[in-house]
Tab-separated table of C-alpha atoms in Angstrom:
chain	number	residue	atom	x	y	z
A	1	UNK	CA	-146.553	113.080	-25.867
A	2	UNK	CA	-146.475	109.159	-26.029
A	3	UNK	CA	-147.445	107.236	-29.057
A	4	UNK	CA	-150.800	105.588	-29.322
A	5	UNK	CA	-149.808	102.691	-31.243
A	6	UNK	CA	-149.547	99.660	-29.541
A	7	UNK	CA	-150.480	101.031	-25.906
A	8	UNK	CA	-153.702	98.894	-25.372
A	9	UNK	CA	-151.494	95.491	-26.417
A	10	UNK	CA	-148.475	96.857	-24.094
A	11	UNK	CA	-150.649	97.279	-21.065
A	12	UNK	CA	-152.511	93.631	-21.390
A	13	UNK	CA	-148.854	92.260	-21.695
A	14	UNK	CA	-147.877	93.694	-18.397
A	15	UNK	CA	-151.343	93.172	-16.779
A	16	UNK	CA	-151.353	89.504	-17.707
A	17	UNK	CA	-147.544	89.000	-16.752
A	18	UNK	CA	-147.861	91.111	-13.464
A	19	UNK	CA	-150.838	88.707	-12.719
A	20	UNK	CA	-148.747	85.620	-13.460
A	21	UNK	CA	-146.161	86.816	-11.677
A	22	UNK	CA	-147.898	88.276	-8.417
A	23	UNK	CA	-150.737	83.958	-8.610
A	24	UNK	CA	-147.241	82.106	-8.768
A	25	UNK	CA	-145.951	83.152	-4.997
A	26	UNK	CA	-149.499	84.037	-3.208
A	27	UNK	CA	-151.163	80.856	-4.075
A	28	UNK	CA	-149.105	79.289	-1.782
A	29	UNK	CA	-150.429	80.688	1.245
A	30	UNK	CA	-153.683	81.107	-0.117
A	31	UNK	CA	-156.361	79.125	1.641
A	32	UNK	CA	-159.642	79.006	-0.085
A	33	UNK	CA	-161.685	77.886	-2.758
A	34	UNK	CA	-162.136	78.591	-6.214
A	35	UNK	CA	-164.147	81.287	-6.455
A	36	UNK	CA	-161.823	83.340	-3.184
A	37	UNK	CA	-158.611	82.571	-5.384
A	38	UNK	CA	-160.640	84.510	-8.485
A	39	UNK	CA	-162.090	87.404	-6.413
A	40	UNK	CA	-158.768	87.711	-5.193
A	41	UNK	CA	-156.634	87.429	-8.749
A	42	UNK	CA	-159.143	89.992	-9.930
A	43	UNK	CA	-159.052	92.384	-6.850
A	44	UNK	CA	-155.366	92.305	-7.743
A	45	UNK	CA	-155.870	92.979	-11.670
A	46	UNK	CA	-158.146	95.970	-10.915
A	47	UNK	CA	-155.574	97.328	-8.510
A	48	UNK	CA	-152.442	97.090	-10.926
A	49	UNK	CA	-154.415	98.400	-13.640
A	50	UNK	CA	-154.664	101.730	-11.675
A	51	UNK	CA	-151.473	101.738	-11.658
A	52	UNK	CA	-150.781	101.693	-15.395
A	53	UNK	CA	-153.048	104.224	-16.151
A	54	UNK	CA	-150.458	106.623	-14.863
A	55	UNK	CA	-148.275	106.049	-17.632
A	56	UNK	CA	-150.843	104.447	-20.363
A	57	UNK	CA	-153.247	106.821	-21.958
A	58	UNK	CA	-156.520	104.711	-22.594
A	59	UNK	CA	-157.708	102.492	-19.903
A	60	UNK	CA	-158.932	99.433	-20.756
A	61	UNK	CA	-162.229	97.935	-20.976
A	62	UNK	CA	-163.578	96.480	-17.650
A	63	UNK	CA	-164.664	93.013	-18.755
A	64	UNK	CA	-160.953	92.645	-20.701
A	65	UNK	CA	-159.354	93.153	-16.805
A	66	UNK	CA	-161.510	90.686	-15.590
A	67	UNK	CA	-160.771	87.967	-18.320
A	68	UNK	CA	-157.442	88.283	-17.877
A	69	UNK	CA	-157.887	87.975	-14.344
A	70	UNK	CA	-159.931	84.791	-14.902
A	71	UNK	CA	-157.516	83.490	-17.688
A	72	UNK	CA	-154.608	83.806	-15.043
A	73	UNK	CA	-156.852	82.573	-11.949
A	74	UNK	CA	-157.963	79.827	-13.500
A	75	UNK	CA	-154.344	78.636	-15.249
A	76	UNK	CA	-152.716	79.043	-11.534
A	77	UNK	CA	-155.373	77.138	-9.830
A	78	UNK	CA	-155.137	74.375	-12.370
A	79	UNK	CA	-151.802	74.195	-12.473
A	80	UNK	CA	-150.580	74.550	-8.977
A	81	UNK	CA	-153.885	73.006	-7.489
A	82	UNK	CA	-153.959	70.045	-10.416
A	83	UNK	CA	-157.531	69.248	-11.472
A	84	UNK	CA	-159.390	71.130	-8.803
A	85	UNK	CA	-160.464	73.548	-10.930
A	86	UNK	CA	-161.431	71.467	-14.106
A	87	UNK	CA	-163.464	69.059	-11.951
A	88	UNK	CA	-165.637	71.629	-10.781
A	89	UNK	CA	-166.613	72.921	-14.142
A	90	UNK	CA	-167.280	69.168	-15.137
A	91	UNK	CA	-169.814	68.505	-12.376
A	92	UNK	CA	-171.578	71.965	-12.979
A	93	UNK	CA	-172.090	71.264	-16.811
């Protein structure tokens, strides 16, 4: 049987870097805004997160694979797409 401890943190780790990972190459041919590139990050997350459960033993929570999704989404659209991102929250606040 596999240990408990730790599991949840482990699988985040490899969520997040899978996520980092996977944004770095396909947001170069991406071609859309925004809110495509997030649908698309967390289409992604939800997808590789099936994929853990086969060897994790507690899923985790919904909304965390989303934020992470987001969190990575939003840091690869800033950083390859400089300041697109941030201006559009600025003008909606």
């Amino acid at each position: 049987m596999k240990p408990r401890d730790g599991r949840r943190d482990d699988a985040q780790f490899d969520l997040f870097n899978h996520l980092r990972k996977w944004t770095y190459s396909a947001h170069q041919s991406f071609e859309g805004d925004g809110q495509s590139w997030l649908d698309e990050v967390t289409e992604v997350a939800e997808e590789f997160h099936d994929k853990l459960l086969s060897c994790r033993l507690d899923p985790m929570p919904t909304q965390l694979i989303h934020d992470l999704a987001a969190d990575c989404a939003v840091w690869t659209w800033e950083t390859m797409h400089t300041g697109i991102v941030t201006s559009a929250e600025n003008s909606s606040s």
